[in-house]
Amino acid sequence: MKTKEKQGVGQAHIRVDGKKKVMGQARYAGEFTLDGMLYAYVVSSAVARGKVSGIKTAAAERIEGVKGVMTHANRPSILSENDDDWRDQIAPLGRPFRPLWNNVIEFSHQPLAVVVADTFEAARCAASLVEIEYERGVHTTDMVAARKDSYHPPSGKIAYNPPPETEGDPEAVFATAERKIDVTYHTPDHHHNPMEPHATLAHWNGDKLKVWTKTQGVMNTHGFLAGAFGLDEEQVEVVCPFVGGAFGCGLRPQYQLVLAALASRAFNAPVRLTLTREQMFSFGHRPYTIQRLRLAADESGRLNVFMHDADGETSKFEHFTETVVNWGASLYPAEHRKCTYNLVPLDLYTPLDMRAPGGATGVHALECAMDELSYEVGVDPLQLRLINYTETDPASGLPFSSKELKACYQRAADSFGWSRRKPEPRSMTRDGKRLGMGMATGIWEVMYMGATVKAEWKPDGTAVISTASADIGTGTYTILAQIAAEELDISTDQVEVRLGDSSLPQAPIEGGSMTAASVGSAVKKASSQLRKELDEESSRRKSGHSVTVQNQPGEEEETHAKYAHSASFAEVEIHPVTGSIRVSKLVIAVAAGKILNPKTARSQILGCATWGIGMALQEESVLDQAYGRFMNHNLAEYHVPVNADVPDTEVIFVPEEDKEVNPLGVKGLGEVGMVGLSAAIVNAVYHATGKRVRHLPIKLDSLL
Ligand code: MOS
């Protein structure tokens, strides 16, 4: 028998689903087919606000193979009238969007009609012939201009982390402080841009609805469909075994799901609806933020005033919130502290969580500001973080459940060669290029939710783990197999993991970097219970046996602040004439509790690094304010990093033992590596050039 040292938790096991993916056997939402399946294509609004006054479909209907055109006027009237029914698990407060509800247009690219045909090509061709007549309204999509309408997010039952309490007298102390900075940063809209577009195949069998759809949570989609279509839970099944990247855009169900199900009902056939790349810019996105940081320090560099005020974008129908300004209050103590967060409503679709939502943007501004402060007080940037290091969370007053951030700083700095850095900006060169070195801190909250898992022992000595969680490319299939293998004392390859089907035991959405903790802990509990029952009655091993176990975090009062941390160090080379920027080296050290699989964990952090480079230097969804429309809605003009943009990246996992966070002692890795990374790059660009860029992304003209 193979030993668990070789097979279980902590080993660099290759992805158990890797072979399927490489062989093309892993099927994604848009690849499922059914007999008699029809194809749907969405016609999107060309205006950002107004009304549909007419839709001419005759030309479209004449195209061979077209079955018809569905609009708000002729869609099946089977949708719930009640806003509550349209609220998915993570819907913000407000009024959820209902596609083809009526003739009102609330954002550019809003779906206004769906053409259904017996081929995709016929549907697409016909869609181009649908003529929409508009009654145009006046839209507002300019974040800067609309700031005058900003408001406090309402509080309610939906999770929203309000900013920490004000302490001391920050405004007055800041006014008279000697060493201080007052700086404002802008971060733009971003779109998730996974390789796999949103797609749904919907099929009604009598009054039962089954969908194969792209989602980060089959249970969330399941509950949403039941609500929106007024069905009992048993009447709905949602399947999504694989996700081709999501980064948050699969957290909330999107309109293609509703439209595919509506069209399937209207045309009495299975319907597949796949969004185009352009239409992937038509729904949730990372919101624009404008952030003001006011920091003051004593002559040693110790912070005494910390003020972080942010405006974030939302739609006019939902109050989208993210945690932008809270991070600094859990990283750096300051006697006088104030953080505010307000929303600016625009005529765009509601923003959506994306790659470390709130943290990526909030900590970006914070860690750039700390860099600015380091020059103001004349202290090395790393030293400034160490001077302000804390072992208790200043926001809550609680000790950290574990915090090996200091080790992250030290190990990453050593490996990077931070001690070779000359403090003066523009003081370093290499091969005729300006050389810059920058660093930043990362932090991410540890989340942990309940989940249910079925663990089954088969007579052939293998096991099956089933739960309605998702693997969004993160390695969930693999780590869950490893956890079960360790408990059952079999090899990882002897465990089959089934995910992504709402008929399996319930699990939360895969988001917030919480799946390893939440579903992993439930797998551990179920597998250990199964092992116990097998040991009690040995005949069970020969005949097969299963248990279904729920793991629910306790309700007891929090005694610890729970965060993962990281330290990022970036080196850039900048051409002195053209200003072209190349990230030449990255070192990221991460303290995130126990590492279940160093191989898939490293991949997670490499992904974070890649997106950090994108955020610093490339990604921006550009609005044409005249049309209220994102105009670079393709991968030629929305730039994401390619291999040539990403240098050799060193990932260091700092050992960290945590007995408080969850039974596995894991903290989640999907996001923490990205938090702060863009700041490290921007700080390196400042060091290389002496130019402080406060609008992301840094472009060539930012440095001229
Ligand atoms: Mo993540 S933005 O919670 O998928």
PDB file of N, CA, C and O and ligand atoms in Angstrom, residues 192 216 246-251 352-357 444 447 472 509-513 671, ligand 1:
ATOM      1  N   HIS A 192     -13.600  40.628 -16.680  1.00  0.00           N
ATOM      2  CA  HIS A 192     -12.925  39.401 -16.230  1.00  0.00           C
ATOM      3  C   HIS A 192     -12.169  38.712 -17.358  1.00  0.00           C
ATOM      4  O   HIS A 192     -11.085  38.188 -17.146  1.00  0.00           O
ATOM      5  N   GLN A 216     -19.853  29.596 -11.230  1.00  0.00           N
ATOM      6  CA  GLN A 216     -18.942  29.276 -10.130  1.00  0.00           C
ATOM      7  C   GLN A 216     -19.708  28.662  -8.959  1.00  0.00           C
ATOM      8  O   GLN A 216     -19.145  28.416  -7.910  1.00  0.00           O
ATOM      9  N   ALA A 246     -12.958  32.170 -14.811  1.00  0.00           N
ATOM     10  CA  ALA A 246     -14.141  32.957 -14.460  1.00  0.00           C
ATOM     11  C   ALA A 246     -13.710  34.236 -13.735  1.00  0.00           C
ATOM     12  O   ALA A 246     -14.153  35.320 -14.075  1.00  0.00           O
ATOM     13  N   PHE A 247     -12.884  34.081 -12.698  1.00  0.00           N
ATOM     14  CA  PHE A 247     -12.326  35.227 -11.971  1.00  0.00           C
ATOM     15  C   PHE A 247     -13.398  36.080 -11.322  1.00  0.00           C
ATOM     16  O   PHE A 247     -13.189  37.261 -11.061  1.00  0.00           O
ATOM     17  N   GLY A 248     -14.567  35.488 -11.104  1.00  0.00           N
ATOM     18  CA  GLY A 248     -15.664  36.217 -10.466  1.00  0.00           C
ATOM     19  C   GLY A 248     -16.877  36.381 -11.372  1.00  0.00           C
ATOM     20  O   GLY A 248     -17.987  36.556 -10.889  1.00  0.00           O
ATOM     21  N   CYS A 249     -16.684  36.311 -12.712  1.00  0.00           N
ATOM     22  CA  CYS A 249     -17.831  36.606 -13.582  1.00  0.00           C
ATOM     23  C   CYS A 249     -18.855  35.475 -13.590  1.00  0.00           C
ATOM     24  O   CYS A 249     -19.951  35.644 -14.122  1.00  0.00           O
ATOM     25  N   GLY A 250     -18.512  34.344 -12.970  1.00  0.00           N
ATOM     26  CA  GLY A 250     -19.488  33.261 -12.853  1.00  0.00           C
ATOM     27  C   GLY A 250     -20.121  33.179 -11.474  1.00  0.00           C
ATOM     28  O   GLY A 250     -20.821  32.216 -11.159  1.00  0.00           O
ATOM     29  N   LEU A 251     -19.879  34.179 -10.636  1.00  0.00           N
ATOM     30  CA  LEU A 251     -20.434  34.113  -9.275  1.00  0.00           C
ATOM     31  C   LEU A 251     -21.946  34.328  -9.285  1.00  0.00           C
ATOM     32  O   LEU A 251     -22.679  33.630  -8.592  1.00  0.00           O
ATOM     33  N   LEU A 352     -19.345  43.595 -10.506  1.00  0.00           N
ATOM     34  CA  LEU A 352     -19.316  42.233  -9.971  1.00  0.00           C
ATOM     35  C   LEU A 352     -17.922  41.943  -9.430  1.00  0.00           C
ATOM     36  O   LEU A 352     -16.931  42.452  -9.944  1.00  0.00           O
ATOM     37  N   ASP A 353     -17.876  41.107  -8.398  1.00  0.00           N
ATOM     38  CA  ASP A 353     -16.588  40.716  -7.829  1.00  0.00           C
ATOM     39  C   ASP A 353     -15.637  40.252  -8.927  1.00  0.00           C
ATOM     40  O   ASP A 353     -16.024  39.499  -9.818  1.00  0.00           O
ATOM     41  N   MET A 354     -14.412  40.695  -8.843  1.00  0.00           N
ATOM     42  CA  MET A 354     -13.406  40.253  -9.811  1.00  0.00           C
ATOM     43  C   MET A 354     -12.054  40.167  -9.130  1.00  0.00           C
ATOM     44  O   MET A 354     -11.608  41.132  -8.515  1.00  0.00           O
ATOM     45  N   ARG A 355     -11.408  39.009  -9.243  1.00  0.00           N
ATOM     46  CA  ARG A 355     -10.015  38.791  -8.804  1.00  0.00           C
ATOM     47  C   ARG A 355      -9.639  39.650  -7.603  1.00  0.00           C
ATOM     48  O   ARG A 355      -9.065  40.717  -7.755  1.00  0.00           O
ATOM     49  N   ALA A 356      -9.898  39.143  -6.413  1.00  0.00           N
ATOM     50  CA  ALA A 356      -9.619  39.870  -5.173  1.00  0.00           C
ATOM     51  C   ALA A 356     -10.391  41.187  -5.126  1.00  0.00           C
ATOM     52  O   ALA A 356      -9.799  42.267  -4.974  1.00  0.00           O
ATOM     53  N   PRO A 357     -11.726  41.095  -5.257  1.00  0.00           N
ATOM     54  CA  PRO A 357     -12.538  42.313  -5.334  1.00  0.00           C
ATOM     55  C   PRO A 357     -12.301  43.228  -4.124  1.00  0.00           C
ATOM     56  O   PRO A 357     -12.300  42.778  -2.997  1.00  0.00           O
ATOM     57  N   TRP A 444      -5.607  39.254   2.579  1.00  0.00           N
ATOM     58  CA  TRP A 444      -6.917  38.780   2.141  1.00  0.00           C
ATOM     59  C   TRP A 444      -7.602  38.078   3.303  1.00  0.00           C
ATOM     60  O   TRP A 444      -6.971  37.340   4.057  1.00  0.00           O
ATOM     61  N   MET A 447     -12.128  33.262   4.549  1.00  0.00           N
ATOM     62  CA  MET A 447     -13.556  32.942   4.623  1.00  0.00           C
ATOM     63  C   MET A 447     -13.735  31.441   4.766  1.00  0.00           C
ATOM     64  O   MET A 447     -12.913  30.657   4.301  1.00  0.00           O
ATOM     65  N   ILE A 472     -12.956  25.934 -10.597  1.00  0.00           N
ATOM     66  CA  ILE A 472     -12.908  26.986 -11.622  1.00  0.00           C
ATOM     67  C   ILE A 472     -11.514  27.073 -12.239  1.00  0.00           C
ATOM     68  O   ILE A 472     -11.124  28.110 -12.775  1.00  0.00           O
ATOM     69  N   ILE A 509     -20.838  28.768  -3.346  1.00  0.00           N
ATOM     70  CA  ILE A 509     -20.161  29.219  -4.560  1.00  0.00           C
ATOM     71  C   ILE A 509     -18.661  29.122  -4.378  1.00  0.00           C
ATOM     72  O   ILE A 509     -18.148  29.246  -3.267  1.00  0.00           O
ATOM     73  N   GLU A 510     -17.957  28.893  -5.492  1.00  0.00           N
ATOM     74  CA  GLU A 510     -16.496  28.936  -5.424  1.00  0.00           C
ATOM     75  C   GLU A 510     -16.069  30.376  -5.645  1.00  0.00           C
ATOM     76  O   GLU A 510     -16.003  30.873  -6.761  1.00  0.00           O
ATOM     77  N   GLY A 511     -15.793  31.051  -4.539  1.00  0.00           N
ATOM     78  CA  GLY A 511     -15.391  32.452  -4.617  1.00  0.00           C
ATOM     79  C   GLY A 511     -14.727  32.843  -3.315  1.00  0.00           C
ATOM     80  O   GLY A 511     -14.772  32.093  -2.326  1.00  0.00           O
ATOM     81  N   GLY A 512     -14.114  34.003  -3.318  1.00  0.00           N
ATOM     82  CA  GLY A 512     -13.506  34.516  -2.097  1.00  0.00           C
ATOM     83  C   GLY A 512     -12.364  33.666  -1.572  1.00  0.00           C
ATOM     84  O   GLY A 512     -12.005  33.766  -0.399  1.00  0.00           O
ATOM     85  N   SER A 513     -11.810  32.803  -2.406  1.00  0.00           N
ATOM     86  CA  SER A 513     -10.706  31.918  -1.994  1.00  0.00           C
ATOM     87  C   SER A 513     -11.092  31.073  -0.787  1.00  0.00           C
ATOM     88  O   SER A 513     -10.283  30.848   0.105  1.00  0.00           O
ATOM     89  N   GLU A 671      -6.536  34.555  -4.369  1.00  0.00           N
ATOM     90  CA  GLU A 671      -6.567  36.002  -4.534  1.00  0.00           C
ATOM     91  C   GLU A 671      -5.414  36.743  -3.856  1.00  0.00           C
ATOM     92  O   GLU A 671      -4.961  37.776  -4.349  1.00  0.00           O
TER      93      GLU A 671
HETATM   94 MO1  MOS B   1     -13.720  35.456  -6.853  1.00  0.00          MO
HETATM   95  S1  MOS B   1     -13.769  37.373  -7.572  1.00  0.00           S
HETATM   96  O1  MOS B   1     -14.666  35.560  -5.429  1.00  0.00           O
HETATM   97  O2  MOS B   1     -14.365  34.481  -8.065  1.00  0.00           O
END
